[in-house]
Amino acid sequence: MTSALIYSPLYRTFDYGPTHPLRTVRLAVTHALMDSCGLLSIPCARYVDARVATDEELLLFHRPEYVALLKDINEGRPVLRADRFGLGSGDNPAFRGLLDWSRLVTGASLQAAELVESGEVQVAFNMAGGLHHALPALASGFCYINDPAIAIISLLRKGRRVAYVDIDAHHGDGVQEAFFGTDQVLTVSVHESGHSLFPGTGFVEEMGVGAGLGYAVNIPLPPFSDDELFLYAFESIVPPIIERFKPDIIVSQLGVDALRGDPLTHLNYTNNGFCKAVETMRTVSPKWVALGGGGYEISNVARAWTLAWASMNGLAIADVIPQEFLLHFRNFGFLGGRLRDDNYMEMVGKEQMWDQVRSTVAMVRERIFPLIR
Ligand code: ZN
């Protein structure tokens, strides 16, 4: 197995603001944990410094007027009506440097795609990527530039057939929208139901249009779904649908905001479920571009993505957090974390949850499987 980790120490210099849930320091904390576990010196792995995406690359998906506005905000120039583009709200603050941040994240996802496409490595991981909500002229859900969509377009331009698999707690709406009308990209999203969580979409009935009919797959789960329900849904749909679609490359969004304790969502996965899904992606991917995504409880993020990177390299690490890291983590000031009081809900109505998930899986099998060729 050859692999690449794309990273930049600059990630943590960008700041969404003191009260914003997306703290870029989570990436530095994760990197530090990987280091403590010996995962930054794997002999067959490459460690690549992230590059910035060019204007031309941003314009593969985004509108020129939107990119121009992002440039103004980036430089601190006054702008009018930024709200028309989804900017300036609590979710998508118009902070200085937001385009520099987005270019770096997107450049890293493009590098991951390039390294995998060219055959230099079998898997590449950009944990800063996976910002799946942005639309061509709209910032949404903490995302300004849609790096997965741009990376996928770059692969399509090289004649590759791509499957996108998204396990973030939130529906991968921006990526679905980008490829809703084509059968060259299969998008699959497993997420908390839009009835209880942003962005309010991602129902089974959203199946694609025209040539793309059947190539958008949504598996919404009820709030408080745990590993058992998640894995039942994931394993019932993802391997068989990948088997039918036969992609050249899989681009996966490995958001970790579905893990128990995340302050923004209501799912209750643990690393057992998350890692099993990551392992399945490894086995079904001919070539694999792995991106990060959501995740707002920093110790969850660091642990899950460290385990994911180990799994991408076929390594298992001891189930002990190194002391050295704990000291480091303390320096970041996040040791306390937060305790949620709703974890007891996990078992409430489990039978009802099973009914819902079984019927969702049956609907996807019945309606979508026959359409995939
Ligand atoms: Zn999310």
CSV table of C-alpha atoms and ligand atoms in Angstrom, one decimal:
chain,number,residue,atom,x,y,z
A,1,MET,CA,0.0,0.0,0.0
A,2,THR,CA,1.4,3.4,-0.9
A,3,SER,CA,-0.2,6.4,0.6
A,4,ALA,CA,0.0,10.2,0.8
A,5,LEU,CA,-1.0,12.6,3.6
A,6,ILE,CA,-1.5,16.1,2.4
A,7,TYR,CA,-1.2,18.7,5.1
A,8,SER,CA,-0.2,22.3,5.9
A,9,PRO,CA,0.9,23.9,9.1
A,10,LEU,CA,-0.8,27.0,7.8
A,11,TYR,CA,-4.3,25.5,8.2
A,12,ARG,CA,-4.4,26.5,11.9
A,13,THR,CA,-3.6,30.1,11.1
A,14,PHE,CA,-7.1,30.7,9.7
A,15,ASP,CA,-9.9,31.7,12.1
A,16,TYR,CA,-13.7,31.6,11.6
A,17,GLY,CA,-14.0,33.6,14.8
A,18,PRO,CA,-14.0,32.9,18.6
A,19,THR,CA,-17.6,31.5,18.8
A,20,HIS,CA,-17.6,29.5,15.5
A,21,PRO,CA,-17.8,25.7,15.9
A,22,LEU,CA,-15.3,25.1,13.1
A,23,ARG,CA,-11.9,25.5,14.7
A,24,THR,CA,-9.1,24.9,12.3
A,25,VAL,CA,-6.8,24.0,15.2
A,26,ARG,CA,-8.6,20.6,15.2
A,27,LEU,CA,-6.3,19.7,12.2
A,28,ALA,CA,-3.2,20.6,14.1
A,29,VAL,CA,-4.3,18.6,17.1
A,30,THR,CA,-5.0,15.6,14.8
A,31,HIS,CA,-1.6,16.0,13.1
A,32,ALA,CA,0.0,16.0,16.6
A,33,LEU,CA,-1.8,12.8,17.6
A,34,MET,CA,-0.7,11.1,14.3
A,35,ASP,CA,2.8,12.2,15.1
A,36,SER,CA,2.6,10.8,18.7
A,37,CYS,CA,1.4,7.4,17.3
A,38,GLY,CA,4.3,7.2,14.8
A,39,LEU,CA,2.1,7.8,11.9
A,40,LEU,CA,4.1,10.6,10.4
A,41,SER,CA,7.0,8.4,9.6
A,42,ILE,CA,5.5,5.4,7.8
A,43,PRO,CA,8.1,4.2,5.3
A,44,CYS,CA,5.8,3.7,2.3
A,45,ALA,CA,3.8,6.9,3.0
A,46,ARG,CA,4.5,10.3,1.4
A,47,TYR,CA,4.0,13.5,3.3
A,48,VAL,CA,3.0,16.3,1.0
A,49,ASP,CA,2.8,20.0,1.8
A,50,ALA,CA,-0.6,21.4,0.6
A,51,ARG,CA,-0.5,23.8,-2.4
A,52,VAL,CA,-3.0,26.6,-3.1
A,53,ALA,CA,-5.7,26.1,-5.8
A,54,THR,CA,-5.5,28.6,-8.7
A,55,ASP,CA,-8.4,30.8,-10.0
A,56,GLU,CA,-8.8,28.5,-12.9
A,57,GLU,CA,-9.3,25.6,-10.6
A,58,LEU,CA,-11.8,27.4,-8.4
A,59,LEU,CA,-13.8,28.3,-11.6
A,60,LEU,CA,-14.2,24.6,-12.5
A,61,PHE,CA,-17.2,24.8,-10.2
A,62,HIS,CA,-17.7,28.3,-8.9
A,63,ARG,CA,-19.0,31.4,-10.6
A,64,PRO,CA,-16.6,34.3,-11.4
A,65,GLU,CA,-18.7,36.9,-9.6
A,66,TYR,CA,-18.7,34.8,-6.4
A,67,VAL,CA,-14.9,34.2,-6.6
A,68,ALA,CA,-14.4,38.0,-7.1
A,69,LEU,CA,-16.4,38.7,-4.0
A,70,LEU,CA,-14.5,36.2,-2.0
A,71,LYS,CA,-11.3,37.9,-3.1
A,72,ASP,CA,-12.6,41.3,-1.8
A,73,ILE,CA,-13.5,39.8,1.5
A,74,ASN,CA,-10.2,38.0,1.7
A,75,GLU,CA,-8.3,41.2,1.4
A,76,GLY,CA,-10.5,43.1,3.8
A,77,ARG,CA,-12.1,45.3,1.1
A,78,PRO,CA,-15.6,46.5,1.8
A,79,VAL,CA,-18.3,44.6,0.0
A,80,LEU,CA,-22.0,45.1,-0.6
A,81,ARG,CA,-24.8,42.6,-0.2
A,82,ALA,CA,-22.5,39.6,0.7
A,83,ASP,CA,-25.6,38.0,2.1
A,84,ARG,CA,-26.8,37.3,-1.5
A,85,PHE,CA,-23.9,34.8,-1.6
A,86,GLY,CA,-24.6,33.3,1.8
A,87,LEU,CA,-21.7,35.2,3.4
A,88,GLY,CA,-21.5,37.1,6.6
A,89,SER,CA,-24.1,35.0,8.5
A,90,GLY,CA,-23.1,33.2,11.7
A,91,ASP,CA,-22.4,30.0,9.7
A,92,ASN,CA,-20.3,31.6,7.0
A,93,PRO,CA,-18.5,34.5,8.5
A,94,ALA,CA,-16.8,37.0,6.1
A,95,PHE,CA,-13.4,36.8,7.7
A,96,ARG,CA,-10.2,38.0,6.2
A,97,GLY,CA,-8.2,35.2,4.7
A,98,LEU,CA,-11.2,33.1,3.9
A,99,LEU,CA,-10.2,32.6,0.3
A,100,ASP,CA,-6.6,31.9,1.2
A,101,TRP,CA,-7.9,29.2,3.5
A,102,SER,CA,-10.2,27.8,0.8
A,103,ARG,CA,-7.5,27.8,-1.8
A,104,LEU,CA,-5.2,25.8,0.5
A,105,VAL,CA,-7.9,23.2,1.3
A,106,THR,CA,-8.9,22.9,-2.3
A,107,GLY,CA,-5.3,22.7,-3.5
A,108,ALA,CA,-4.7,19.9,-1.1
A,109,SER,CA,-7.7,17.9,-2.4
A,110,LEU,CA,-6.6,18.5,-6.0
A,111,GLN,CA,-3.1,17.2,-5.0
A,112,ALA,CA,-4.7,14.1,-3.4
A,113,ALA,CA,-6.7,13.5,-6.6
A,114,GLU,CA,-3.6,14.0,-8.8
A,115,LEU,CA,-1.4,11.6,-6.8
A,116,VAL,CA,-4.1,8.9,-6.8
A,117,GLU,CA,-5.1,9.4,-10.5
A,118,SER,CA,-1.5,9.2,-11.7
A,119,GLY,CA,-1.0,5.9,-9.8
A,120,GLU,CA,1.7,7.4,-7.6
A,121,VAL,CA,-0.2,6.3,-4.5
A,122,GLN,CA,-3.2,4.1,-3.9
A,123,VAL,CA,-4.7,6.4,-1.3
A,124,ALA,CA,-4.3,10.1,-0.4
A,125,PHE,CA,-5.8,11.8,2.6
A,126,ASN,CA,-6.6,15.5,2.9
A,127,MET,CA,-8.2,15.9,6.3
A,128,ALA,CA,-8.9,19.6,5.8
A,129,GLY,CA,-11.0,18.9,2.7
A,130,GLY,CA,-14.6,17.6,2.3
A,131,LEU,CA,-16.2,21.0,2.5
A,132,HIS,CA,-19.3,19.6,0.7
A,133,HIS,CA,-22.0,22.2,1.1
A,134,ALA,CA,-20.7,25.1,-1.0
A,135,LEU,CA,-22.6,25.8,-4.3
A,136,PRO,CA,-21.4,27.6,-7.4
A,137,ALA,CA,-22.3,31.1,-6.0
A,138,LEU,CA,-23.2,30.3,-2.4
A,139,ALA,CA,-21.3,29.8,0.8
A,140,SER,CA,-23.1,27.3,3.0
A,141,GLY,CA,-22.6,25.2,6.2
A,142,PHE,CA,-19.0,26.6,6.9
A,143,CYS,CA,-18.0,25.9,3.3
A,144,TYR,CA,-16.9,28.6,0.8
A,145,ILE,CA,-15.3,26.5,-1.9
A,146,ASN,CA,-16.5,23.0,-2.7
A,147,ASP,CA,-13.2,21.1,-2.8
A,148,PRO,CA,-14.7,17.7,-3.3
A,149,ALA,CA,-16.7,18.9,-6.4
A,150,ILE,CA,-13.6,20.5,-7.8
A,151,ALA,CA,-11.4,17.4,-7.2
A,152,ILE,CA,-14.1,15.2,-8.9
A,153,ILE,CA,-14.3,17.6,-11.9
A,154,SER,CA,-10.5,17.4,-12.3
A,155,LEU,CA,-10.8,13.6,-12.4
A,156,LEU,CA,-13.7,13.7,-14.9
A,157,ARG,CA,-11.5,15.8,-17.1
A,158,LYS,CA,-9.0,13.0,-17.2
A,159,GLY,CA,-11.8,10.6,-18.3
A,160,ARG,CA,-12.2,8.9,-14.9
A,161,ARG,CA,-15.4,7.5,-13.6
A,162,VAL,CA,-15.9,8.6,-9.9
A,163,ALA,CA,-18.0,7.4,-7.0
A,164,TYR,CA,-18.3,9.9,-4.1
A,165,VAL,CA,-19.2,8.4,-0.7
A,166,ASP,CA,-20.0,10.8,2.1
A,167,ILE,CA,-20.5,9.7,5.7
A,168,ASP,CA,-20.6,13.2,7.3
A,169,ALA,CA,-23.6,13.6,9.7
A,170,HIS,CA,-24.8,16.3,7.2
A,171,HIS,CA,-26.1,15.5,3.8
A,172,GLY,CA,-23.5,16.1,1.0
A,173,ASP,CA,-25.9,18.5,-0.8
A,174,GLY,CA,-23.4,20.6,-2.7
A,175,VAL,CA,-21.6,17.6,-4.3
A,176,GLN,CA,-24.9,15.9,-5.0
A,177,GLU,CA,-26.1,19.1,-6.7
A,178,ALA,CA,-22.9,19.3,-8.8
A,179,PHE,CA,-23.4,15.9,-10.4
A,180,PHE,CA,-27.2,15.5,-10.2
A,181,GLY,CA,-27.6,15.2,-14.0
A,182,THR,CA,-24.7,12.9,-14.9
A,183,ASP,CA,-24.1,9.1,-14.8
A,184,GLN,CA,-20.4,9.6,-14.7
A,185,VAL,CA,-20.4,10.4,-11.0
A,186,LEU,CA,-22.3,8.3,-8.5
A,187,THR,CA,-22.9,10.2,-5.2
A,188,VAL,CA,-23.8,8.3,-2.1
A,189,SER,CA,-24.5,10.1,1.2
A,190,VAL,CA,-25.3,8.5,4.6
A,191,HIS,CA,-26.4,11.2,7.0
A,192,GLU,CA,-28.8,12.3,9.7
A,193,SER,CA,-32.2,12.9,8.3
A,194,GLY,CA,-32.9,16.3,6.9
A,195,HIS,CA,-36.0,16.4,9.1
A,196,SER,CA,-33.8,17.0,12.1
A,197,LEU,CA,-30.5,18.4,10.7
A,198,PHE,CA,-29.1,21.0,8.3
A,199,PRO,CA,-29.2,21.3,5.3
A,200,GLY,CA,-32.7,19.7,5.4
A,201,THR,CA,-32.2,17.6,2.2
A,202,GLY,CA,-30.9,14.1,1.4
A,203,PHE,CA,-34.1,12.1,1.2
A,204,VAL,CA,-34.2,8.8,-0.8
A,205,GLU,CA,-36.4,10.5,-3.4
A,206,GLU,CA,-33.5,12.7,-4.5
A,207,MET,CA,-32.2,10.2,-7.1
A,208,GLY,CA,-30.8,12.4,-9.8
A,209,VAL,CA,-32.3,13.7,-13.0
A,210,GLY,CA,-32.0,12.9,-16.7
A,211,ALA,CA,-28.9,10.8,-17.5
A,212,GLY,CA,-28.2,11.1,-13.7
A,213,LEU,CA,-31.3,9.3,-12.6
A,214,GLY,CA,-30.3,6.6,-10.1
A,215,TYR,CA,-26.8,8.1,-9.7
A,216,ALA,CA,-27.6,10.1,-6.5
A,217,VAL,CA,-28.1,7.9,-3.5
A,218,ASN,CA,-29.3,9.1,-0.1
A,219,ILE,CA,-29.5,7.1,3.1
A,220,PRO,CA,-31.0,9.3,5.8
A,221,LEU,CA,-30.8,8.0,9.3
A,222,PRO,CA,-33.0,8.9,12.3
A,223,PRO,CA,-31.4,11.1,15.0
A,224,PHE,CA,-29.5,9.1,17.7
A,225,SER,CA,-28.6,6.3,15.2
A,226,ASP,CA,-25.7,4.3,16.5
A,227,ASP,CA,-23.0,2.1,15.0
A,228,GLU,CA,-25.3,-0.8,14.5
A,229,LEU,CA,-27.9,1.1,12.5
A,230,PHE,CA,-25.2,3.1,10.6
A,231,LEU,CA,-23.3,-0.1,9.6
A,232,TYR,CA,-26.4,-1.9,8.6
A,233,ALA,CA,-27.3,0.9,6.2
A,234,PHE,CA,-23.8,1.5,5.0
A,235,GLU,CA,-22.9,-2.1,4.4
A,236,SER,CA,-26.2,-2.9,2.8
A,237,ILE,CA,-25.9,-0.2,0.2
A,238,VAL,CA,-22.3,1.0,-0.4
A,239,PRO,CA,-20.4,-2.2,-1.4
A,240,PRO,CA,-23.1,-3.5,-3.7
A,241,ILE,CA,-23.6,-0.2,-5.4
A,242,ILE,CA,-19.9,0.3,-5.9
A,243,GLU,CA,-19.7,-3.2,-7.3
A,244,ARG,CA,-22.4,-2.2,-9.9
A,245,PHE,CA,-21.1,1.2,-10.8
A,246,LYS,CA,-17.4,0.1,-11.1
A,247,PRO,CA,-15.7,3.5,-10.5
A,248,ASP,CA,-12.1,4.1,-11.4
A,249,ILE,CA,-11.7,6.2,-8.3
A,250,ILE,CA,-13.6,6.7,-5.0
A,251,VAL,CA,-13.6,10.1,-3.4
A,252,SER,CA,-14.8,9.8,0.1
A,253,GLN,CA,-15.9,12.5,2.6
A,254,LEU,CA,-15.0,11.2,6.1
A,255,GLY,CA,-16.7,13.8,8.3
A,256,VAL,CA,-16.7,12.8,11.9
A,257,ASP,CA,-19.5,14.9,13.2
A,258,ALA,CA,-21.7,11.8,13.4
A,259,LEU,CA,-19.6,10.6,16.4
A,260,ARG,CA,-21.3,10.6,19.8
A,261,GLY,CA,-20.7,13.9,21.6
A,262,ASP,CA,-20.5,16.1,18.6
A,263,PRO,CA,-22.1,19.4,19.7
A,264,LEU,CA,-23.9,20.0,16.3
A,265,THR,CA,-25.6,16.8,15.4
A,266,HIS,CA,-27.6,14.0,17.0
A,267,LEU,CA,-26.0,10.8,15.8
A,268,ASN,CA,-24.2,8.4,18.1
A,269,TYR,CA,-21.6,6.5,16.1
A,270,THR,CA,-18.4,5.5,17.8
A,271,ASN,CA,-14.9,5.0,16.3
A,272,ASN,CA,-15.9,1.3,16.1
A,273,GLY,CA,-18.5,2.0,13.5
A,274,PHE,CA,-16.6,4.8,11.8
A,275,CYS,CA,-13.5,2.7,11.4
A,276,LYS,CA,-15.4,-0.3,10.0
A,277,ALA,CA,-16.9,2.0,7.3
A,278,VAL,CA,-13.4,3.4,6.5
A,279,GLU,CA,-12.1,-0.2,6.3
A,280,THR,CA,-14.9,-1.1,3.9
A,281,MET,CA,-14.1,1.9,1.8
A,282,ARG,CA,-10.5,0.8,1.6
A,283,THR,CA,-11.5,-2.7,0.4
A,284,VAL,CA,-14.0,-1.5,-2.2
A,285,SER,CA,-11.9,1.4,-3.6
A,286,PRO,CA,-9.7,0.7,-6.6
A,287,LYS,CA,-8.0,4.0,-6.0
A,288,TRP,CA,-9.0,6.2,-3.1
A,289,VAL,CA,-9.1,10.0,-2.5
A,290,ALA,CA,-10.0,10.5,1.2
A,291,LEU,CA,-11.2,13.9,2.5
A,292,GLY,CA,-12.1,15.1,5.9
A,293,GLY,CA,-15.3,17.0,6.6
A,294,GLY,CA,-17.3,18.0,9.7
A,295,GLY,CA,-16.3,17.3,13.3
A,296,TYR,CA,-16.7,19.8,16.1
A,297,GLU,CA,-15.6,17.8,19.2
A,298,ILE,CA,-11.9,18.1,18.9
A,299,SER,CA,-10.9,14.9,20.7
A,300,ASN,CA,-13.3,12.9,18.5
A,301,VAL,CA,-11.8,14.5,15.4
A,302,ALA,CA,-8.2,13.8,16.4
A,303,ARG,CA,-8.9,10.2,17.4
A,304,ALA,CA,-11.1,9.3,14.4
A,305,TRP,CA,-8.8,10.7,11.7
A,306,THR,CA,-5.7,9.3,13.3
A,307,LEU,CA,-7.4,5.8,13.2
A,308,ALA,CA,-8.5,6.5,9.6
A,309,TRP,CA,-5.0,7.3,8.5
A,310,ALA,CA,-3.6,4.2,10.2
A,311,SER,CA,-6.3,2.1,8.4
A,312,MET,CA,-5.4,3.7,5.1
A,313,ASN,CA,-1.9,2.3,5.6
A,314,GLY,CA,-3.1,-1.1,6.7
A,315,LEU,CA,-1.8,-0.4,10.2
A,316,ALA,CA,-3.4,-1.0,13.6
A,317,ILE,CA,-2.4,1.3,16.5
A,318,ALA,CA,-2.5,0.5,20.2
A,319,ASP,CA,-5.7,1.5,21.9
A,320,VAL,CA,-4.0,4.0,24.2
A,321,ILE,CA,-3.6,7.7,23.6
A,322,PRO,CA,0.1,8.5,24.1
A,323,GLN,CA,0.9,10.5,27.2
A,324,GLU,CA,3.1,12.8,25.1
A,325,PHE,CA,0.0,13.7,23.1
A,326,LEU,CA,-2.1,14.4,26.1
A,327,LEU,CA,0.4,17.0,27.2
A,328,HIS,CA,0.4,18.5,23.8
A,329,PHE,CA,-3.4,18.4,23.7
A,330,ARG,CA,-3.5,20.2,27.1
A,331,ASN,CA,-1.5,23.0,25.5
A,332,PHE,CA,-4.2,23.5,23.0
A,333,GLY,CA,-6.6,24.1,25.8
A,334,PHE,CA,-9.3,21.6,24.9
A,335,LEU,CA,-8.9,18.9,27.4
A,336,GLY,CA,-12.1,19.6,29.2
A,337,GLY,CA,-14.4,19.1,26.2
A,338,ARG,CA,-18.0,19.2,26.8
A,339,LEU,CA,-20.4,16.6,28.3
A,340,ARG,CA,-23.7,16.1,26.5
A,341,ASP,CA,-26.7,15.0,28.4
A,342,ASP,CA,-28.6,13.4,25.5
A,343,ASN,CA,-26.6,10.2,25.1
A,344,TYR,CA,-29.1,8.3,27.1
A,345,MET,CA,-31.5,8.8,24.3
A,346,GLU,CA,-29.5,6.3,22.2
A,347,MET,CA,-31.6,3.3,23.1
A,348,VAL,CA,-34.9,5.1,23.2
A,349,GLY,CA,-37.1,3.8,20.4
A,350,LYS,CA,-34.4,1.6,19.0
A,351,GLU,CA,-37.0,-0.7,17.4
A,352,GLN,CA,-38.7,2.2,15.7
A,353,MET,CA,-35.3,3.4,14.5
A,354,TRP,CA,-34.6,-0.1,13.1
A,355,ASP,CA,-38.0,0.0,11.2
A,356,GLN,CA,-37.1,3.4,9.7
A,357,VAL,CA,-33.6,2.3,8.6
A,358,ARG,CA,-34.8,-1.0,7.2
A,359,SER,CA,-37.4,0.6,5.1
A,360,THR,CA,-34.9,3.3,3.9
A,361,VAL,CA,-32.5,0.6,2.8
A,362,ALA,CA,-35.2,-1.4,1.1
A,363,MET,CA,-36.4,1.7,-0.8
A,364,VAL,CA,-32.9,2.4,-2.0
A,365,ARG,CA,-32.4,-1.2,-3.1
A,366,GLU,CA,-35.7,-1.3,-4.9
A,367,ARG,CA,-35.6,2.1,-6.6
A,368,ILE,CA,-32.0,2.7,-7.3
A,369,PHE,CA,-30.2,-0.6,-7.8
A,370,PRO,CA,-32.0,-1.5,-11.1
A,371,LEU,CA,-31.0,1.9,-12.5
A,372,ILE,CA,-27.3,1.6,-12.1
A,373,ARG,CA,-25.4,0.3,-15.1
B,1,ZN,ZN,-21.2,17.8,8.8
